[in-house]
Coordinates of C-alpha atoms in Angstrom, one line a residue:
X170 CA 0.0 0.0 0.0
X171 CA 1.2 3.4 -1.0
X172 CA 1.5 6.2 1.5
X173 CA -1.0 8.9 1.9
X174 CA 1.8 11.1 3.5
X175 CA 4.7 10.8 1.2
X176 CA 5.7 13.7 -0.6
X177 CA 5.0 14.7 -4.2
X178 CA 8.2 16.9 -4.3
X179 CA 10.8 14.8 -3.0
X180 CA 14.0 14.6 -4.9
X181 CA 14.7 10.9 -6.6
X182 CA 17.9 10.0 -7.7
X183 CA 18.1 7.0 -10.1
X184 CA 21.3 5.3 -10.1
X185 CA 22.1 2.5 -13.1
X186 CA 24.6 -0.2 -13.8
X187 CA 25.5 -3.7 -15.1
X188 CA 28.5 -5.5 -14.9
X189 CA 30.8 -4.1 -11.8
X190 CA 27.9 -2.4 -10.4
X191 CA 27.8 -3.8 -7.4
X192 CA 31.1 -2.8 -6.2
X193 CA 30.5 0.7 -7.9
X194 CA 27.3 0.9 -6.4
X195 CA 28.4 0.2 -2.3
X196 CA 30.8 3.2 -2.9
X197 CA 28.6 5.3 -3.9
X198 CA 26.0 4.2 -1.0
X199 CA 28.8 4.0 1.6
X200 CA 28.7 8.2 1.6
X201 CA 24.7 8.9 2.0
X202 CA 23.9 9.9 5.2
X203 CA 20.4 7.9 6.4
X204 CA 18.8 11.4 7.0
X205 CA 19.5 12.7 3.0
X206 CA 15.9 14.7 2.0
X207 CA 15.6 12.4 -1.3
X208 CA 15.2 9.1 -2.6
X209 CA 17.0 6.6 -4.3
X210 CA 16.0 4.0 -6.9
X211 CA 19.0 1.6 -7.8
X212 CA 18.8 -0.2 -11.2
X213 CA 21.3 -3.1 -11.6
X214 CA 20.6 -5.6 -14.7
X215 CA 20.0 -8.5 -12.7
X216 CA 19.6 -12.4 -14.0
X217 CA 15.6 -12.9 -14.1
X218 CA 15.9 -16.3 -13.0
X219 CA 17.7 -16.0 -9.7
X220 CA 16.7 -14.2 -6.5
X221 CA 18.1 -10.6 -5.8
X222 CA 20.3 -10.8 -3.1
X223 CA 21.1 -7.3 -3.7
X224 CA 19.3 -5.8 -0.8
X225 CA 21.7 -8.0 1.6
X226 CA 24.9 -6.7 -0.1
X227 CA 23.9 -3.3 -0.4
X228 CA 22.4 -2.6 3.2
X229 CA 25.9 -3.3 5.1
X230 CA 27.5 -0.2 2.9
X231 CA 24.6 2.1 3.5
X232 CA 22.6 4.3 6.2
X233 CA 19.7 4.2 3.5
X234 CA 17.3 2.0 4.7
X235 CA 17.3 -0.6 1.4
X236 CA 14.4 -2.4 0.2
X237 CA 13.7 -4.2 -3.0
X238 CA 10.7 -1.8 -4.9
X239 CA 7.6 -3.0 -4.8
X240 CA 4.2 -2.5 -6.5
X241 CA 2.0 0.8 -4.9
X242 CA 5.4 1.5 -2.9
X243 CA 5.3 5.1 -2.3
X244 CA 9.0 6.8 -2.1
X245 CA 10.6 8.1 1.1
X246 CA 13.3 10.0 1.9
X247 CA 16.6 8.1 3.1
X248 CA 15.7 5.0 1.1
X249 CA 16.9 3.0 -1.6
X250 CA 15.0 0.3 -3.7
X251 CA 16.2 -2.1 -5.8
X252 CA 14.5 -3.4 -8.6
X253 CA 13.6 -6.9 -8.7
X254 CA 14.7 -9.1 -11.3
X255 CA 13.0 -9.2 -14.6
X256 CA 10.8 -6.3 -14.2
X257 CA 10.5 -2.8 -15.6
X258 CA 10.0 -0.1 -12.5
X259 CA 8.5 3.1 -13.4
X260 CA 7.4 6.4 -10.9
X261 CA 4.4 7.8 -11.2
X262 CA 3.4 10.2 -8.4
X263 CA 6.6 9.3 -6.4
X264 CA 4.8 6.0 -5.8
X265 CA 6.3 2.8 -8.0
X266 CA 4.9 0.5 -10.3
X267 CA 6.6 -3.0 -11.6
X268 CA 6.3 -4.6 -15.0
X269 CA 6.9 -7.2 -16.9
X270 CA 9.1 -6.4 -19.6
X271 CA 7.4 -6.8 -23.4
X272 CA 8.5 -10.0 -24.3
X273 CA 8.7 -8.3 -27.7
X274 CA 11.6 -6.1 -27.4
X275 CA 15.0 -7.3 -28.9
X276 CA 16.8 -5.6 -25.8
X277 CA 16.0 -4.7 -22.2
X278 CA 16.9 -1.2 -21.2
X279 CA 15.5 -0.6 -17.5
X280 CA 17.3 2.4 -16.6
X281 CA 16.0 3.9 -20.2
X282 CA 12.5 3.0 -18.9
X283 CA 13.1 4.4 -15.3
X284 CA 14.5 7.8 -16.8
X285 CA 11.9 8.4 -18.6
X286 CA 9.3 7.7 -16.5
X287 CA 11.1 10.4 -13.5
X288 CA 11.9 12.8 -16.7
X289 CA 7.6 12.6 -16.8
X290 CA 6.7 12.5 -13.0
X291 CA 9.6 14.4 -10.8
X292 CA 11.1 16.6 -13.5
X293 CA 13.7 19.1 -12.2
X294 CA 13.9 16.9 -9.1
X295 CA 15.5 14.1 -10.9
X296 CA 19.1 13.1 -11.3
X297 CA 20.6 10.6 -12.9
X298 CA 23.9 8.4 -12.3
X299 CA 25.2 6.0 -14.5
X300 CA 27.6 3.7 -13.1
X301 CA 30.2 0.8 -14.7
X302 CA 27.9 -1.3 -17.4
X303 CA 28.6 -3.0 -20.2
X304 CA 25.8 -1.7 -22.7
X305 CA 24.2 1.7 -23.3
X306 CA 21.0 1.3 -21.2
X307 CA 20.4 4.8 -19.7
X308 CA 21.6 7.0 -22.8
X309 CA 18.2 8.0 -24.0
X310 CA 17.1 8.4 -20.6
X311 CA 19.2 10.9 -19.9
X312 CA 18.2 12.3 -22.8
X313 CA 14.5 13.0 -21.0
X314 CA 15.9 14.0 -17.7
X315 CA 17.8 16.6 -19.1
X316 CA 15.3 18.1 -21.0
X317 CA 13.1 18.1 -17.7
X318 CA 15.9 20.3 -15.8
X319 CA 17.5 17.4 -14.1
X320 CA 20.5 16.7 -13.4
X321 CA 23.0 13.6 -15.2
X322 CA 26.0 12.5 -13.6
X323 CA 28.5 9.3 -15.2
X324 CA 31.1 7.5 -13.6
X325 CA 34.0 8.7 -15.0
X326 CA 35.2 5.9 -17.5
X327 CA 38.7 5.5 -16.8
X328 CA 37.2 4.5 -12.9
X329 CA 34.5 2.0 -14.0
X330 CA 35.5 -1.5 -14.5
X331 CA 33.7 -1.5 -17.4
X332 CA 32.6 1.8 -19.5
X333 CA 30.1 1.0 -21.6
X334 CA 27.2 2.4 -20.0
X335 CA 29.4 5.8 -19.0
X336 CA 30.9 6.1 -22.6
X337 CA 27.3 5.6 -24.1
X338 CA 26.0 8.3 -21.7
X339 CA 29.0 10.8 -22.2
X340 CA 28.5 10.9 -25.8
X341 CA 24.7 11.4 -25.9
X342 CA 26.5 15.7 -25.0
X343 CA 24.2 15.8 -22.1
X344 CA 26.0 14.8 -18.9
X345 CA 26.7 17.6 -16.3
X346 CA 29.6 16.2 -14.6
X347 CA 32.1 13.1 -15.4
X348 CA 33.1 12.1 -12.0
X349 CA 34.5 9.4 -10.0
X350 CA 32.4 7.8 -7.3
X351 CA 33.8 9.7 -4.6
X352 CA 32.9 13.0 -5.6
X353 CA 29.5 12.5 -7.0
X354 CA 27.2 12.9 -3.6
X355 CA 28.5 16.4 -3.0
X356 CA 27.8 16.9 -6.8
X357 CA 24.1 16.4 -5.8
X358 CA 24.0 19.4 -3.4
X359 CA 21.8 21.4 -4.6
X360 CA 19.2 19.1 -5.6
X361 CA 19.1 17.7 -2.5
X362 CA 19.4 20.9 -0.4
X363 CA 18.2 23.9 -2.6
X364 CA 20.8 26.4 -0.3
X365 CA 23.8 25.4 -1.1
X366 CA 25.3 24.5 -4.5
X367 CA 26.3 21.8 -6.7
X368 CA 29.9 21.2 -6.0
X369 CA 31.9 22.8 -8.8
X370 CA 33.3 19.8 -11.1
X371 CA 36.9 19.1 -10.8
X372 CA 39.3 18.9 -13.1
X373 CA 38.9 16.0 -15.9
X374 CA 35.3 16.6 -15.4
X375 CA 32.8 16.5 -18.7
X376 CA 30.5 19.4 -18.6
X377 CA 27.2 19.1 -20.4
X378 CA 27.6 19.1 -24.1
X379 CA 31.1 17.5 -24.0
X380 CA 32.5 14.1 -24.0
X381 CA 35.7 14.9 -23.1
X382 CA 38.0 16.4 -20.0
X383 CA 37.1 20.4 -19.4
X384 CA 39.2 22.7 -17.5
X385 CA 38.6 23.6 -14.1
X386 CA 35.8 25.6 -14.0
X387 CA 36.3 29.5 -13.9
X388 CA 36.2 30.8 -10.1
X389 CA 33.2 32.8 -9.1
X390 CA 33.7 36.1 -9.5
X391 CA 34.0 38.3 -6.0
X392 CA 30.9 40.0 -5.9
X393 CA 29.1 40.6 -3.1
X394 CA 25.8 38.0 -3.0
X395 CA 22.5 39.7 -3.9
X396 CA 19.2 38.0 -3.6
X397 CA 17.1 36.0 -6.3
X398 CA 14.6 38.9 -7.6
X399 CA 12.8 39.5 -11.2
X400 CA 15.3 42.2 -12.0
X401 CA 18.4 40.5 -11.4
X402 CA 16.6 37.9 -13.6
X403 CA 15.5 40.3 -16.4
X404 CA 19.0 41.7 -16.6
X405 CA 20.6 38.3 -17.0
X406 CA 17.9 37.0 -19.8
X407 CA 18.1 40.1 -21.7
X408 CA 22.0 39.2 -21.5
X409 CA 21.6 35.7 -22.7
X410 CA 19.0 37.0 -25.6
X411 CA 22.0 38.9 -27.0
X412 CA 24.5 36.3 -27.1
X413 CA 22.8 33.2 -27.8
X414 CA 22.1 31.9 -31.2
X415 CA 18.3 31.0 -30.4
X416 CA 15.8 33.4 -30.2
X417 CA 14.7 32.9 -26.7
X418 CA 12.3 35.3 -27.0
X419 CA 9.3 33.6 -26.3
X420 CA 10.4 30.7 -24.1
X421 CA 8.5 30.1 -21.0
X422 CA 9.7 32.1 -18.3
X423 CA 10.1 29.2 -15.7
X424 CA 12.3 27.3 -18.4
X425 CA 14.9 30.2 -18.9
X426 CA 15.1 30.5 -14.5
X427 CA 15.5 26.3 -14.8
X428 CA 18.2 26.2 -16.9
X429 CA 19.6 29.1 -15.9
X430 CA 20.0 27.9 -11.7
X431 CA 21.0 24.4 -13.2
X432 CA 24.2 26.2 -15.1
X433 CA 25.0 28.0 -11.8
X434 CA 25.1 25.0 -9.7
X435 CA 26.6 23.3 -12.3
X436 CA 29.7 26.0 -11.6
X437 CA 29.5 26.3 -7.9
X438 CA 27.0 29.1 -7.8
X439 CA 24.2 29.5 -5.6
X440 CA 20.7 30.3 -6.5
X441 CA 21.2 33.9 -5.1
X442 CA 24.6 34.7 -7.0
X443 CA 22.9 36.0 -10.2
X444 CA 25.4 39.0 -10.8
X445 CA 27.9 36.6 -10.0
X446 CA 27.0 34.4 -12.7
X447 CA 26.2 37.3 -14.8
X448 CA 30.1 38.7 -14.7
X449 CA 30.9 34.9 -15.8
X450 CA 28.8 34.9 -18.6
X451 CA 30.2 38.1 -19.5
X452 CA 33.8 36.8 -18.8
X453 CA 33.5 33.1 -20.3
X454 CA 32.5 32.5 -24.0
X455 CA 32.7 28.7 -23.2
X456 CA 30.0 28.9 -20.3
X457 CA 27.9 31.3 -22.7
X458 CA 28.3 28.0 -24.8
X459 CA 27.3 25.6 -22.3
X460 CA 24.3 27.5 -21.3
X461 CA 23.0 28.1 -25.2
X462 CA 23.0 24.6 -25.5
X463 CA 21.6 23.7 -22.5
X464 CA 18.9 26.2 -23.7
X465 CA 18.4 23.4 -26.8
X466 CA 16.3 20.7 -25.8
X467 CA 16.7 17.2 -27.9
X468 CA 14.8 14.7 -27.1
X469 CA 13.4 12.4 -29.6
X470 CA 13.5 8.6 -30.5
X471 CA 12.7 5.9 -33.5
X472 CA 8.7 6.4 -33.6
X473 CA 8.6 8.0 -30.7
X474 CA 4.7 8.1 -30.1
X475 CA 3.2 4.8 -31.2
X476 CA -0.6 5.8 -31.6
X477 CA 0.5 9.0 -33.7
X478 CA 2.2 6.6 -36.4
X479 CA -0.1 4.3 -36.8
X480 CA -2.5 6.9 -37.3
X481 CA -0.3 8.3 -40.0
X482 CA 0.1 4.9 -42.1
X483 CA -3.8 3.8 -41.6
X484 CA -5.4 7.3 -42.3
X485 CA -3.3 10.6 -42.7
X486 CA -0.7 9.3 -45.2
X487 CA -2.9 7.1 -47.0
X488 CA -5.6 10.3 -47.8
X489 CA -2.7 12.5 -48.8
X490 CA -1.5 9.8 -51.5
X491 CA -5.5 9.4 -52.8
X492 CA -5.9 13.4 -53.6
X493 CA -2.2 13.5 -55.1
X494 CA -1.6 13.4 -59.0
X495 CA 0.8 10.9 -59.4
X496 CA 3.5 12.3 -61.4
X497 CA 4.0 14.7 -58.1
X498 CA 6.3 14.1 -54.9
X499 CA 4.7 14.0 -51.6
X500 CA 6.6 16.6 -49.1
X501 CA 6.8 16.2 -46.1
X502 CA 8.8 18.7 -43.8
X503 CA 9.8 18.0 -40.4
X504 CA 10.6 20.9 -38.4
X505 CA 12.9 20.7 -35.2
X506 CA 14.0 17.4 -36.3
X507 CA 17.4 17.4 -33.8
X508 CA 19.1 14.0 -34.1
X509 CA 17.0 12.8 -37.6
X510 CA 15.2 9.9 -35.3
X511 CA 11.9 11.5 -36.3
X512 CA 12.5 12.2 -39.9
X513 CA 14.0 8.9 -40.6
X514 CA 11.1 7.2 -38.6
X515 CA 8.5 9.0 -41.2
X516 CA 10.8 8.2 -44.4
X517 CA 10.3 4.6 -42.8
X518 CA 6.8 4.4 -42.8
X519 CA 5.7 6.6 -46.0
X520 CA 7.8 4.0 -47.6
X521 CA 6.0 1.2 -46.2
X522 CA 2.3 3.0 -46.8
X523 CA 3.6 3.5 -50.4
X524 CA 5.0 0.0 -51.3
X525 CA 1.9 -1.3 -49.7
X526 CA -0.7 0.9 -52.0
X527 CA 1.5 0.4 -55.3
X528 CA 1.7 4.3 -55.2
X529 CA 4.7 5.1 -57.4
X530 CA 5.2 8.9 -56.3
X531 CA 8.4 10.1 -55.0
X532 CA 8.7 11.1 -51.3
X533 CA 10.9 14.2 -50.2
X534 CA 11.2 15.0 -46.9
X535 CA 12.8 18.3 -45.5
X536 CA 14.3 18.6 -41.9
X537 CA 15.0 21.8 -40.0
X538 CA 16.3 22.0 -36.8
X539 CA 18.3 25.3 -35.3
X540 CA 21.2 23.0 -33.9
X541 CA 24.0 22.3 -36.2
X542 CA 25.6 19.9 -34.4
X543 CA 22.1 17.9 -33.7
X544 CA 21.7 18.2 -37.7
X545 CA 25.2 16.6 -38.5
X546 CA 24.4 13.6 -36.3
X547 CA 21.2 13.3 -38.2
X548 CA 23.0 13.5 -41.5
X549 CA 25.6 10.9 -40.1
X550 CA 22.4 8.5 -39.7
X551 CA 24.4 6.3 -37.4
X552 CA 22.5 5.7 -34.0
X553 CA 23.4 2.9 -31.1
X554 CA 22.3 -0.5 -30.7
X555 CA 19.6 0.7 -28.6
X556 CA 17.5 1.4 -31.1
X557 CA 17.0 -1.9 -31.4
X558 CA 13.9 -1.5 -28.6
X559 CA 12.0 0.8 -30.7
X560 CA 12.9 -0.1 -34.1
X561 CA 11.4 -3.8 -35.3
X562 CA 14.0 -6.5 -36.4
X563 CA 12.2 -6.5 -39.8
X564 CA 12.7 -2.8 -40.4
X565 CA 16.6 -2.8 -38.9
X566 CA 17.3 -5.7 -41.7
X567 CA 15.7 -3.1 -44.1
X568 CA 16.7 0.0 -43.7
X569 CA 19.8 -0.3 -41.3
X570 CA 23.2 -1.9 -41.7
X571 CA 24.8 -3.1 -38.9
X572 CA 28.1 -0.6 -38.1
X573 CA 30.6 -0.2 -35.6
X574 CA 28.2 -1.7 -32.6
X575 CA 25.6 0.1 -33.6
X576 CA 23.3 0.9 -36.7
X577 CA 23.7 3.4 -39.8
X578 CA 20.5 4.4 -42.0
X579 CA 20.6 2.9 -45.3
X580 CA 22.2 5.4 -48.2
X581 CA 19.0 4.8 -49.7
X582 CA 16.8 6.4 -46.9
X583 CA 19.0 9.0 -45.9
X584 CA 18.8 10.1 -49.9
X585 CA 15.5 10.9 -49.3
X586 CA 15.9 13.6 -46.5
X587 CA 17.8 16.6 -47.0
X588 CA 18.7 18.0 -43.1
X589 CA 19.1 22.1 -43.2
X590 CA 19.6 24.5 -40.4
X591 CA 16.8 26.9 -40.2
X592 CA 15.3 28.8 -37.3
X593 CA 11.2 28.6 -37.0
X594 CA 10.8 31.8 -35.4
X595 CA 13.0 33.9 -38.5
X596 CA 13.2 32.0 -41.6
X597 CA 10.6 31.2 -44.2
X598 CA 8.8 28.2 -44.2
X599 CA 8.8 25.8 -47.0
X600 CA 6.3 25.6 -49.5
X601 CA 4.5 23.3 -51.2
X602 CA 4.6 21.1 -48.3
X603 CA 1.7 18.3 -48.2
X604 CA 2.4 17.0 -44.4
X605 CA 4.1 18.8 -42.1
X606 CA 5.5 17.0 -38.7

């Protein structure tokens, strides 16, 4: 039974790993005080047909009190649960829910599952850490936390005993801190107690948007702290909307004060050192980098919203192709395509209506997005292995070839999109556009 007193704004912190993880994951533990304001959900891929002993190994290193998750469970503070074997655990109103996994999936990706289910219910109160694994099982996930305001830390790979799941995470751009084990509770400060902030990452550590060692983050600058206010707020925006390559003009206010307080943590700045952070924007092009892309929000996967494509290929695509002469292309423009997941999800399936209906008309599709960098991984077409969860076996054999661990889109898909950097909010749109996504 769930509790009618837990609280719907407690912090969760989901922590993944595979092989080495248990080791990796009693360090971690063995620094948590028992009284910590936030909970803790441990996902370690587990063999389904054995018993989880986990709660055993893990409650010696730990103040948390540890508990394997159960159904209706609701979260508490100073806690850890541990997923059972062979389920799928998901949040919902800080309470958890167990599944079994779809028997139909080619690979099992918990943590992804997890993530994206926090991403949804906790937002901003959600961190990610991805320990040792073999695998990439957490790098879309992080991909949703992210975009929610959370915060991502990974293991730093030279640490784990194996780096899969770190590497995979790292090069998704979208980790806040590459750290090793020891350092990464203190790097949850400010999520866990709003007045003080996020230790600043050491040296070696990955900011967001990089997959490699930074510098040491730039010292604060000695300003005397003022308070959080709407001016101190304004001034800083205004700031940003002259330097960044986005119009931010019209983005909601909360998300701009989100990302913003995340950055500053991020750095070692507290929520009341906006001049501070200010003078560093002023002083730093690279944090005026970090922060514009952390201002870009990429989040997207193979057919990412089941019911919408199948309503495409039974009725929407279907009725464009009956009122089109034949001898013309159908257009389809997708507009804030980031990585080309979307784009080359809907080349799939017009292909497939098409074929079906012996409809012989070409198919162009255009794809826009404001992020060059998203755009050139979208041109590249190669995405990991985990695709393979939302992308059928018959359609990988089709239009994938197997590359380098993971998958490439076929030349003869890709040479159907053309990917173009174009802002919504200043550029014309395109014309003669049947379907636009």
């Amino acid at each position: 039974m769930s509790d009618p007193h837990a609280s719907t704004s407690l912090p969760v912190i989901a922590i993944g790993a595979s092989a080495g993880g248990l080791e990796a994951s009693r360090a971690l533990l063995r620094d948590i005080p028992g009284d910590v304001q936030a909970a803790f959900i441990l996902i370690l891929h587990l063999d389904p047909t054995h018993d989880s002993m986990m709660v055993d190994l893990l409650g010696r290193h730990t103040a948390l009190k540890v508990l394997q998750a159960t159904e209706g469970a609701a979260l508490l503070a100073g806690h850890l649960y541990v997923i059972p074997p062979g389920a799928f655990l998901t949040v919902a109103k800080r309470v958890i829910h167990l599944a079994e996994p779809d028997s139909g999936r080619a690979v099992r990706l918990p943590f992804d599952v997890l993530l994206r289910s926090l991403a949804e219910d906790v937002g901003a109160q959600a961190a990610a850490i991805v320990l040792t694994g073999t695998g990439t099982d957490g790098s879309v996930g992080v991909a949703d936390i992210h975009a929610a305001g959370g915060t991502v830390l990974a293991q730093d790979p030279e640490e784990a005993v194996y780096s899969g799941m770190p590497d995979s995470a790292i090069a998704t751009g979208l980790v806040d801190q590459t750290l090793p084990i020891a350092r990464m509770f203190a790097a949850l400060g400010r999520l866990i107690d709003p007045a003080r902030p996020v230790a600043a990452a050491p040296t070696g550590a990955a900011p967001a948007g990089a997959g490699k060692p930074s510098k040491t983050p730039p010292a604060p600058v000695e300003v005397s702290p003022d308070t959080p206010s709407r001016a101190a707020f304004d001034e800083l925006i205004a700031y940003i909307g002259e330097t960044t390559v986005q119009d931010i003009s019209l983005y909601k206010r909360g998300t701009l004060e989100r990302r913003v307080i995340r950055r500053m943590g991020l750095v070692g700045l507290g929520n009341d050192q906006l001049t501070q952070y200010l003078a560093l924007l002023r002083a730093d092009p690279d944090e005026r980098a970090l922060l514009s892309a952390d201002l870009l929000i990429h989040v997207t996967s193979f057919f990412r919203d089941p019911a919408v494509f199948d309503h495409l290929a039974k009725t929407a695509i279907p009725a464009l192709m009956g009122a089109m002469a034949a001898d013309k292309p159908l257009r389809i423009w997708v507009a804030g395509c980031s990585t080309g997941e979307e784009a080359y999800s809907l080349a799939i399936l017009c292909h497939e209506v098409m074929e079906a209906a012996g409809f012989g008309a070409r198919l162009q599709i255009l794809a826009s997005d404001l992020d060059p960098e998203a755009l050139a991984t979208a041109r590249a077409g190669f995405y990991a292995k985990e695709i393979e969860s939302n992308v059928s076996p018959e359609r990988l054999a089709r239009f994938f070839v197997a590359d380098n661990g993971g998958w490439r889109v076929t030349s003869a898909l890709r040479d159907v999109i053309v990917f173009t950097v174009a802002d919504l909010l200043s550029d014309p749109p395109f014309s003669r556009i049947d379907l636009v996504s």
